[in-house]
Amino acid sequence: MDEATMNDDIRIVRELYGEVPPAPHLRARIQNRLADAETARGARALRFPRPALLLAGVTAVGVLSVGAVVALSGADGAGPVTTVAPEAPADARSFLLASAQKAERAQATVGRYWYTRERTVQGAGPVAGKDGAKRVPAGTRVGDRKRRIAEPSFSATVAHTQESWTARDAGDRTRTIVGIDRKYTFASPADEAKWKAMGSPSLGWVPAKPHVNNYDEPMRFMIGQKQVGMRELAKLPTDATGLNAELRKRYKADTGDPKFPLQGSYASYVWSTAQDLLAGPITPGTKAALYRVLAEQEGIRLIGKVTDPLGRPGVALSRAQGSDKRSMDAKGRPGEARLIIDPATGRLLAYQAFGVDDRGRSGVQLSMAYEAMGWVNSLSARP
């Protein structure tokens, strides 16, 4: 990465999120949303240096491949998602309204920490600690030549698990454990052979062994482009009318942002908000209201019954994302994001982003499966 690009990327992240990073479990989705042409002002994927921006788990996931993004597959939860014959409900709206009823039946609880355990599969990233020469026009002075992160010509994905204890109160410490059960998967035996010929180096930011991070500053969640704290999330409306009015107000503020006016429809805004908050510490009432607001948005499609990346049965909903040619497959179809929801409880099981890689192959580019989530009262406790 050249210095100008790096500084520009860091500036954008700081402008968007301020000096306090968002909650750890949102780190990979930040990259995906910033790359989305509808929801992130320009469809330019961020290219982070490895983890100078590791603070609070906001990590270097901007490079979605080594050489080329691959369609994820295999035993580590990447997919492809196995779709079986759809059953009732017959459309997305009916399913979302039914999910709202299930969600609001959950008992409202609270604790000192919001716990999540998630299994992520994504492009493995560049060779850690290596630089590569950036191509520059002929005649460029040596002093003007820049450097970028090395991106060898093989494709790989990395599967890894992260646990997070996000403190509700500013005085409590937040903790993440990253690098749990890291596994690489290569697109072909030839790709793996190239990696081994380099000495089997680490790829991207994910450590080879579990690593504990402790943070004393409060973590933030995202609604659109604005940070919100735990207590603010707890006060979100629990009825669809009130939540819709709140989201409309926030959407208007984001589209009118003088520095980075949000592009895209309100429906895209609600869909992106749902991706974030359904895995966050919102109340059962707010979750039910969010499902009801989602039910009234255009463009959401019912895929039907699926198994999620961890093999659990669920129902998938999808929405198109990205409008540039790079995100479309050979038939001109755009990429899509999917939410996989447990029909029995209304709980979010997984989020997946589908698209086209640098080799023209369609498939899952980011998979985040939520193994567990809930309130706990001490660090290291699990629901």
GROMACS .gro file of C-alpha atoms in nm:
model
  383
    1MET     CA    1   0.000   0.000   0.000
    2ASP     CA    2   0.134   0.342  -0.085
    3GLU     CA    3   0.149   0.604   0.188
    4ALA     CA    4  -0.111   0.833   0.031
    5THR     CA    5  -0.362   0.548   0.003
    6MET     CA    6  -0.292   0.432   0.357
    7ASN     CA    7  -0.337   0.781   0.498
    8ASP     CA    8  -0.657   0.825   0.302
    9ASP     CA    9  -0.796   0.495   0.432
   10ILE     CA   10  -0.706   0.576   0.791
   11ARG     CA   11  -0.863   0.920   0.751
   12ILE     CA   12  -1.188   0.767   0.627
   13VAL     CA   13  -1.205   0.524   0.919
   14ARG     CA   14  -1.134   0.800   1.169
   15GLU     CA   15  -1.388   1.032   1.010
   16LEU     CA   16  -1.650   0.757   1.010
   17TYR     CA   17  -1.588   0.603   1.349
   18GLY     CA   18  -1.385   0.859   1.542
   19GLU     CA   19  -1.099   0.762   1.767
   20VAL     CA   20  -1.310   0.505   1.955
   21PRO     CA   21  -1.349   0.188   1.749
   22PRO     CA   22  -1.677   0.005   1.703
   23ALA     CA   23  -1.754  -0.314   1.891
   24PRO     CA   24  -1.514  -0.599   1.811
   25HIS     CA   25  -1.769  -0.831   1.651
   26LEU     CA   26  -1.836  -0.574   1.376
   27ARG     CA   27  -1.479  -0.553   1.247
   28ALA     CA   28  -1.514  -0.765   0.933
   29ARG     CA   29  -1.851  -0.623   0.837
   30ILE     CA   30  -1.710  -0.268   0.840
   31GLN     CA   31  -1.496  -0.361   0.541
   32ASN     CA   32  -1.788  -0.522   0.363
   33ARG     CA   33  -2.015  -0.222   0.413
   34LEU     CA   34  -1.750   0.027   0.305
   35ALA     CA   35  -1.705  -0.177  -0.013
   36ASP     CA   36  -2.080  -0.178  -0.085
   37ALA     CA   37  -2.164   0.071  -0.356
   38GLU     CA   38  -2.509   0.145  -0.212
   39THR     CA   39  -2.423   0.187   0.153
   40ALA     CA   40  -2.071   0.319   0.161
   41ARG     CA   41  -2.012   0.617  -0.061
   42GLY     CA   42  -1.828   0.492  -0.361
   43ALA     CA   43  -1.772   0.117  -0.353
   44ARG     CA   44  -1.400   0.142  -0.277
   45ALA     CA   45  -1.273  -0.138  -0.055
   46LEU     CA   46  -1.042  -0.019   0.221
   47ARG     CA   47  -0.688  -0.153   0.214
   48PHE     CA   48  -0.561  -0.146   0.571
   49PRO     CA   49  -0.203  -0.199   0.681
   50ARG     CA   50  -0.189  -0.504   0.907
   51PRO     CA   51  -0.284  -0.425   1.244
   52ALA     CA   52  -0.173  -0.078   1.314
   53LEU     CA   53  -0.555  -0.062   1.327
   54LEU     CA   54  -0.591  -0.378   1.539
   55LEU     CA   55  -0.721  -0.171   1.828
   56ALA     CA   56  -1.025  -0.339   1.985
   57GLY     CA   57  -1.046  -0.597   1.714
   58VAL     CA   58  -1.093  -0.356   1.422
   59THR     CA   59  -0.850  -0.547   1.208
   60ALA     CA   60  -0.693  -0.557   0.867
   61VAL     CA   61  -0.965  -0.737   0.677
   62GLY     CA   62  -0.968  -0.499   0.384
   63VAL     CA   63  -0.771  -0.734   0.160
   64LEU     CA   64  -1.014  -1.015   0.092
   65SER     CA   65  -0.766  -1.242  -0.083
   66VAL     CA   66  -0.410  -1.330  -0.154
   67GLY     CA   67  -0.383  -1.254  -0.523
   68ALA     CA   68  -0.752  -1.324  -0.577
   69VAL     CA   69  -1.064  -1.362  -0.368
   70VAL     CA   70  -1.196  -1.716  -0.373
   71ALA     CA   71  -1.545  -1.850  -0.334
   72LEU     CA   72  -1.537  -2.001   0.012
   73SER     CA   73  -1.601  -2.371   0.060
   74GLY     CA   74  -1.505  -2.658   0.281
   75ALA     CA   75  -1.545  -2.773   0.638
   76ASP     CA   76  -1.482  -2.442   0.814
   77GLY     CA   77  -1.818  -2.282   0.764
   78ALA     CA   78  -1.769  -2.095   0.438
   79GLY     CA   79  -2.043  -2.261   0.241
   80PRO     CA   80  -2.168  -2.299  -0.015
   81VAL     CA   81  -2.497  -2.265   0.169
   82THR     CA   82  -2.707  -2.574   0.108
   83THR     CA   83  -3.055  -2.467   0.010
   84VAL     CA   84  -3.341  -2.712   0.051
   85ALA     CA   85  -3.699  -2.692  -0.065
   86PRO     CA   86  -3.858  -2.368   0.064
   87GLU     CA   87  -4.157  -2.405   0.294
   88ALA     CA   88  -4.406  -2.163   0.443
   89PRO     CA   89  -4.389  -1.871   0.494
   90ALA     CA   90  -4.400  -1.800   0.125
   91ASP     CA   91  -4.232  -1.458   0.124
   92ALA     CA   92  -3.980  -1.249   0.313
   93ARG     CA   93  -4.238  -1.020   0.469
   94SER     CA   94  -4.433  -1.308   0.625
   95PHE     CA   95  -4.117  -1.464   0.762
   96LEU     CA   96  -3.993  -1.135   0.910
   97LEU     CA   97  -4.325  -1.069   1.080
   98ALA     CA   98  -4.322  -1.422   1.221
   99SER     CA   99  -3.962  -1.369   1.341
  100ALA     CA  100  -4.074  -1.050   1.517
  101GLN     CA  101  -4.330  -1.249   1.714
  102LYS     CA  102  -4.068  -1.506   1.814
  103ALA     CA  103  -3.812  -1.238   1.908
  104GLU     CA  104  -4.041  -1.042   2.139
  105ARG     CA  105  -4.117  -1.357   2.342
  106ALA     CA  106  -3.757  -1.374   2.463
  107GLN     CA  107  -3.694  -1.273   2.822
  108ALA     CA  108  -3.534  -0.931   2.855
  109THR     CA  109  -3.204  -0.960   3.040
  110VAL     CA  110  -2.901  -0.744   3.094
  111GLY     CA  111  -2.552  -0.791   3.232
  112ARG     CA  112  -2.211  -0.627   3.259
  113TYR     CA  113  -2.084  -0.766   2.927
  114TRP     CA  114  -2.232  -0.853   2.590
  115TYR     CA  115  -2.074  -1.180   2.484
  116THR     CA  116  -2.037  -1.310   2.128
  117ARG     CA  117  -1.857  -1.608   1.983
  118GLU     CA  118  -1.835  -1.602   1.605
  119ARG     CA  119  -1.671  -1.812   1.337
  120THR     CA  120  -1.552  -1.602   1.043
  121VAL     CA  121  -1.428  -1.719   0.705
  122GLN     CA  122  -1.276  -1.463   0.470
  123GLY     CA  123  -0.990  -1.404   0.231
  124ALA     CA  124  -0.667  -1.486   0.410
  125GLY     CA  125  -0.503  -1.153   0.328
  126PRO     CA  126  -0.149  -1.061   0.224
  127VAL     CA  127   0.171  -1.225   0.344
  128ALA     CA  128   0.229  -1.090   0.692
  129GLY     CA  129   0.536  -0.871   0.724
  130LYS     CA  130   0.619  -0.867   0.353
  131ASP     CA  131   0.635  -0.569   0.119
  132GLY     CA  132   0.595  -0.577  -0.256
  133ALA     CA  133   0.705  -0.324  -0.514
  134LYS     CA  134   0.421  -0.120  -0.655
  135ARG     CA  135   0.414  -0.069  -1.030
  136VAL     CA  136   0.489   0.291  -1.122
  137PRO     CA  137   0.504   0.471  -1.456
  138ALA     CA  138   0.832   0.459  -1.647
  139GLY     CA  139   1.059   0.750  -1.565
  140THR     CA  140   0.929   0.792  -1.212
  141ARG     CA  141   1.202   0.913  -0.978
  142VAL     CA  142   1.327   0.656  -0.729
  143GLY     CA  143   1.234   0.883  -0.440
  144ASP     CA  144   0.873   0.890  -0.561
  145ARG     CA  145   0.834   0.513  -0.574
  146LYS     CA  146   0.603   0.379  -0.308
  147ARG     CA  147   0.567   0.038  -0.145
  148ARG     CA  148   0.263  -0.179  -0.093
  149ILE     CA  149   0.177  -0.498   0.092
  150ALA     CA  150   0.292  -0.807  -0.097
  151GLU     CA  151   0.009  -1.001  -0.261
  152PRO     CA  152   0.143  -1.331  -0.401
  153SER     CA  153  -0.033  -1.506  -0.686
  154PHE     CA  154  -0.213  -1.773  -0.483
  155SER     CA  155  -0.560  -1.776  -0.333
  156ALA     CA  156  -0.649  -1.875   0.020
  157THR     CA  157  -0.912  -1.824   0.286
  158VAL     CA  158  -0.878  -1.822   0.662
  159ALA     CA  159  -1.131  -1.952   0.912
  160HIS     CA  160  -1.102  -1.831   1.270
  161THR     CA  161  -1.309  -1.786   1.583
  162GLN     CA  162  -1.326  -1.480   1.806
  163GLU     CA  163  -1.481  -1.435   2.148
  164SER     CA  164  -1.576  -1.088   2.274
  165TRP     CA  165  -1.688  -0.952   2.609
  166THR     CA  166  -1.803  -0.596   2.537
  167ALA     CA  167  -1.847  -0.394   2.856
  168ARG     CA  168  -2.178  -0.218   2.913
  169ASP     CA  169  -2.029   0.046   3.146
  170ALA     CA  170  -1.739   0.272   3.057
  171GLY     CA  171  -1.555   0.177   3.376
  172ASP     CA  172  -1.535  -0.192   3.287
  173ARG     CA  173  -1.274  -0.355   3.067
  174THR     CA  174  -1.362  -0.507   2.731
  175ARG     CA  175  -1.189  -0.830   2.625
  176THR     CA  176  -1.146  -1.019   2.299
  177ILE     CA  177  -0.978  -1.350   2.228
  178VAL     CA  178  -0.874  -1.375   1.863
  179GLY     CA  179  -0.705  -1.644   1.657
  180ILE     CA  180  -0.900  -1.939   1.797
  181ASP     CA  181  -0.866  -2.248   1.575
  182ARG     CA  182  -0.715  -2.068   1.275
  183LYS     CA  183  -0.725  -2.273   0.956
  184TYR     CA  184  -0.618  -2.191   0.600
  185THR     CA  185  -0.796  -2.333   0.296
  186PHE     CA  186  -0.643  -2.302  -0.050
  187ALA     CA  187  -0.826  -2.274  -0.380
  188SER     CA  188  -0.625  -2.559  -0.529
  189PRO     CA  189  -0.328  -2.787  -0.452
  190ALA     CA  190  -0.118  -2.561  -0.674
  191ASP     CA  191  -0.206  -2.257  -0.460
  192GLU     CA  192  -0.108  -2.444  -0.145
  193ALA     CA  193   0.218  -2.556  -0.307
  194LYS     CA  194   0.307  -2.192  -0.386
  195TRP     CA  195   0.240  -2.097  -0.025
  196LYS     CA  196   0.456  -2.381   0.105
  197ALA     CA  197   0.734  -2.284  -0.138
  198MET     CA  198   0.741  -1.943   0.034
  199GLY     CA  199   0.799  -2.115   0.368
  200SER     CA  200   0.432  -2.137   0.476
  201PRO     CA  201   0.417  -1.775   0.600
  202SER     CA  202   0.135  -1.630   0.805
  203LEU     CA  203  -0.134  -1.462   0.595
  204GLY     CA  204  -0.318  -1.149   0.700
  205TRP     CA  205  -0.371  -1.041   1.061
  206VAL     CA  206  -0.515  -1.354   1.230
  207PRO     CA  207  -0.261  -1.492   1.481
  208ALA     CA  208  -0.163  -1.859   1.473
  209LYS     CA  209  -0.257  -1.909   1.839
  210PRO     CA  210  -0.530  -1.756   2.055
  211HIS     CA  211  -0.441  -1.405   2.168
  212VAL     CA  212  -0.614  -1.210   2.446
  213ASN     CA  213  -0.670  -0.835   2.407
  214ASN     CA  214  -0.795  -0.611   2.688
  215TYR     CA  215  -0.929  -0.259   2.628
  216ASP     CA  216  -1.015   0.007   2.882
  217GLU     CA  217  -1.202   0.245   2.652
  218PRO     CA  218  -1.574   0.196   2.581
  219MET     CA  219  -1.667   0.009   2.265
  220ARG     CA  220  -1.922   0.140   2.018
  221PHE     CA  221  -2.180  -0.009   1.787
  222MET     CA  222  -2.296   0.140   1.458
  223ILE     CA  223  -2.629   0.265   1.327
  224GLY     CA  224  -2.559   0.382   0.977
  225GLN     CA  225  -2.249   0.599   0.998
  226LYS     CA  226  -2.283   0.703   1.361
  227GLN     CA  227  -2.150   0.542   1.676
  228VAL     CA  228  -2.387   0.448   1.956
  229GLY     CA  229  -2.313   0.319   2.302
  230MET     CA  230  -2.471   0.037   2.498
  231ARG     CA  231  -2.709   0.258   2.691
  232GLU     CA  232  -2.824   0.432   2.376
  233LEU     CA  233  -2.900   0.094   2.218
  234ALA     CA  234  -3.105  -0.001   2.524
  235LYS     CA  235  -3.324   0.306   2.473
  236LEU     CA  236  -3.413   0.235   2.110
  237PRO     CA  237  -3.790   0.215   2.049
  238THR     CA  238  -3.960  -0.120   2.094
  239ASP     CA  239  -4.245  -0.052   1.852
  240ALA     CA  240  -4.213  -0.050   1.474
  241THR     CA  241  -4.354   0.301   1.430
  242GLY     CA  242  -4.115   0.453   1.680
  243LEU     CA  243  -3.811   0.263   1.554
  244ASN     CA  244  -3.891   0.352   1.194
  245ALA     CA  245  -3.910   0.721   1.289
  246GLU     CA  246  -3.576   0.695   1.473
  247LEU     CA  247  -3.406   0.524   1.179
  248ARG     CA  248  -3.553   0.776   0.934
  249LYS     CA  249  -3.408   1.059   1.142
  250ARG     CA  250  -3.066   0.896   1.150
  251TYR     CA  251  -3.080   0.816   0.778
  252LYS     CA  252  -3.158   1.180   0.698
  253ALA     CA  253  -2.863   1.293   0.910
  254ASP     CA  254  -2.628   1.050   0.733
  255THR     CA  255  -2.740   1.148   0.383
  256GLY     CA  256  -2.690   1.512   0.480
  257ASP     CA  257  -2.344   1.458   0.626
  258PRO     CA  258  -2.133   1.746   0.484
  259LYS     CA  259  -1.814   1.537   0.470
  260PHE     CA  260  -1.939   1.191   0.369
  261PRO     CA  261  -2.303   1.205   0.256
  262LEU     CA  262  -2.445   0.855   0.261
  263GLN     CA  263  -2.552   0.720  -0.077
  264GLY     CA  264  -2.828   0.466  -0.121
  265SER     CA  265  -3.188   0.405  -0.031
  266TYR     CA  266  -3.355   0.392   0.308
  267ALA     CA  267  -3.421   0.022   0.247
  268SER     CA  268  -3.045  -0.036   0.211
  269TYR     CA  269  -2.989   0.161   0.531
  270VAL     CA  270  -3.236  -0.052   0.728
  271TRP     CA  271  -3.086  -0.374   0.588
  272SER     CA  272  -2.733  -0.269   0.689
  273THR     CA  273  -2.854  -0.164   1.033
  274ALA     CA  274  -3.016  -0.503   1.080
  275GLN     CA  275  -2.690  -0.678   0.990
  276ASP     CA  276  -2.521  -0.496   1.278
  277LEU     CA  277  -2.785  -0.476   1.549
  278LEU     CA  278  -2.930  -0.828   1.526
  279ALA     CA  279  -2.594  -0.950   1.657
  280GLY     CA  280  -2.579  -0.678   1.919
  281PRO     CA  281  -2.722  -0.609   2.266
  282ILE     CA  282  -3.064  -0.473   2.166
  283THR     CA  283  -3.373  -0.558   2.369
  284PRO     CA  284  -3.621  -0.823   2.254
  285GLY     CA  285  -3.870  -0.546   2.186
  286THR     CA  286  -3.628  -0.352   1.967
  287LYS     CA  287  -3.534  -0.670   1.781
  288ALA     CA  288  -3.900  -0.741   1.712
  289ALA     CA  289  -3.954  -0.381   1.597
  290LEU     CA  290  -3.651  -0.405   1.369
  291TYR     CA  291  -3.789  -0.718   1.204
  292ARG     CA  292  -4.119  -0.538   1.147
  293VAL     CA  293  -3.946  -0.237   0.993
  294LEU     CA  294  -3.745  -0.474   0.771
  295ALA     CA  295  -4.067  -0.644   0.663
  296GLU     CA  296  -4.186  -0.321   0.501
  297GLN     CA  297  -3.871  -0.264   0.293
  298GLU     CA  298  -3.841  -0.346  -0.075
  299GLY     CA  299  -3.579  -0.572  -0.226
  300ILE     CA  300  -3.558  -0.840   0.044
  301ARG     CA  301  -3.597  -1.191  -0.096
  302LEU     CA  302  -3.680  -1.514   0.083
  303ILE     CA  303  -3.427  -1.783  -0.009
  304GLY     CA  304  -3.589  -2.051   0.205
  305LYS     CA  305  -3.463  -2.318   0.439
  306VAL     CA  306  -3.085  -2.355   0.454
  307THR     CA  307  -2.816  -2.492   0.677
  308ASP     CA  308  -2.593  -2.221   0.814
  309PRO     CA  309  -2.208  -2.238   0.804
  310LEU     CA  310  -2.209  -2.436   1.130
  311GLY     CA  311  -2.465  -2.685   1.003
  312ARG     CA  312  -2.763  -2.541   1.192
  313PRO     CA  313  -3.104  -2.523   1.021
  314GLY     CA  314  -3.227  -2.174   0.943
  315VAL     CA  315  -3.409  -1.958   0.691
  316ALA     CA  316  -3.214  -1.725   0.464
  317LEU     CA  317  -3.311  -1.379   0.343
  318SER     CA  318  -3.111  -1.191   0.083
  319ARG     CA  319  -3.074  -0.846  -0.065
  320ALA     CA  320  -2.868  -0.730  -0.362
  321GLN     CA  321  -2.566  -0.515  -0.285
  322GLY     CA  322  -2.308  -0.347  -0.503
  323SER     CA  323  -2.384  -0.204  -0.845
  324ASP     CA  324  -2.041  -0.179  -1.004
  325LYS     CA  325  -1.937  -0.434  -1.267
  326ARG     CA  326  -1.676  -0.589  -1.039
  327SER     CA  327  -1.950  -0.711  -0.805
  328MET     CA  328  -2.156  -0.876  -1.080
  329ASP     CA  329  -2.132  -1.231  -1.210
  330ALA     CA  330  -2.113  -1.342  -1.573
  331LYS     CA  331  -2.488  -1.296  -1.612
  332GLY     CA  332  -2.480  -0.938  -1.486
  333ARG     CA  333  -2.629  -1.021  -1.147
  334PRO     CA  334  -2.502  -0.814  -0.852
  335GLY     CA  335  -2.362  -0.952  -0.531
  336GLU     CA  336  -2.589  -1.012  -0.237
  337ALA     CA  337  -2.587  -1.020   0.139
  338ARG     CA  338  -2.772  -1.287   0.333
  339LEU     CA  339  -2.907  -1.311   0.683
  340ILE     CA  340  -2.972  -1.662   0.816
  341ILE     CA  341  -3.226  -1.661   1.097
  342ASP     CA  342  -3.345  -1.932   1.333
  343PRO     CA  343  -3.719  -1.963   1.259
  344ALA     CA  344  -3.790  -2.101   1.605
  345THR     CA  345  -3.642  -1.811   1.803
  346GLY     CA  346  -3.584  -1.522   1.562
  347ARG     CA  347  -3.214  -1.531   1.650
  348LEU     CA  348  -2.956  -1.430   1.388
  349LEU     CA  349  -2.742  -1.734   1.306
  350ALA     CA  350  -2.514  -1.599   1.035
  351TYR     CA  351  -2.435  -1.319   0.793
  352GLN     CA  352  -2.285  -1.388   0.449
  353ALA     CA  353  -2.172  -1.170   0.161
  354PHE     CA  354  -2.178  -1.318  -0.189
  355GLY     CA  355  -1.991  -1.174  -0.484
  356VAL     CA  356  -1.752  -1.237  -0.770
  357ASP     CA  357  -1.380  -1.289  -0.713
  358ASP     CA  358  -1.090  -1.168  -0.926
  359ARG     CA  359  -1.110  -1.487  -1.130
  360GLY     CA  360  -1.476  -1.435  -1.215
  361ARG     CA  361  -1.611  -1.699  -0.980
  362SER     CA  362  -1.927  -1.643  -0.780
  363GLY     CA  363  -1.943  -1.747  -0.417
  364VAL     CA  364  -1.929  -1.646  -0.052
  365GLN     CA  365  -1.666  -1.379   0.014
  366LEU     CA  366  -1.737  -1.326   0.383
  367SER     CA  367  -1.909  -1.560   0.626
  368MET     CA  368  -1.979  -1.478   0.992
  369ALA     CA  369  -2.159  -1.743   1.196
  370TYR     CA  370  -2.267  -1.653   1.550
  371GLU     CA  371  -2.210  -1.956   1.769
  372ALA     CA  372  -2.330  -1.785   2.085
  373MET     CA  373  -2.435  -1.444   2.210
  374GLY     CA  374  -2.590  -1.302   2.524
  375TRP     CA  375  -2.538  -1.112   2.849
  376VAL     CA  376  -2.289  -1.229   3.112
  377ASN     CA  377  -2.169  -1.072   3.436
  378SER     CA  378  -1.795  -1.140   3.434
  379LEU     CA  379  -1.506  -1.155   3.192
  380SER     CA  380  -1.454  -1.511   3.065
  381ALA     CA  381  -1.813  -1.610   3.154
  382ARG     CA  382  -2.020  -1.754   2.871
  383PRO     CA  383  -2.398  -1.769   2.831
   0.00000   0.00000   0.00000
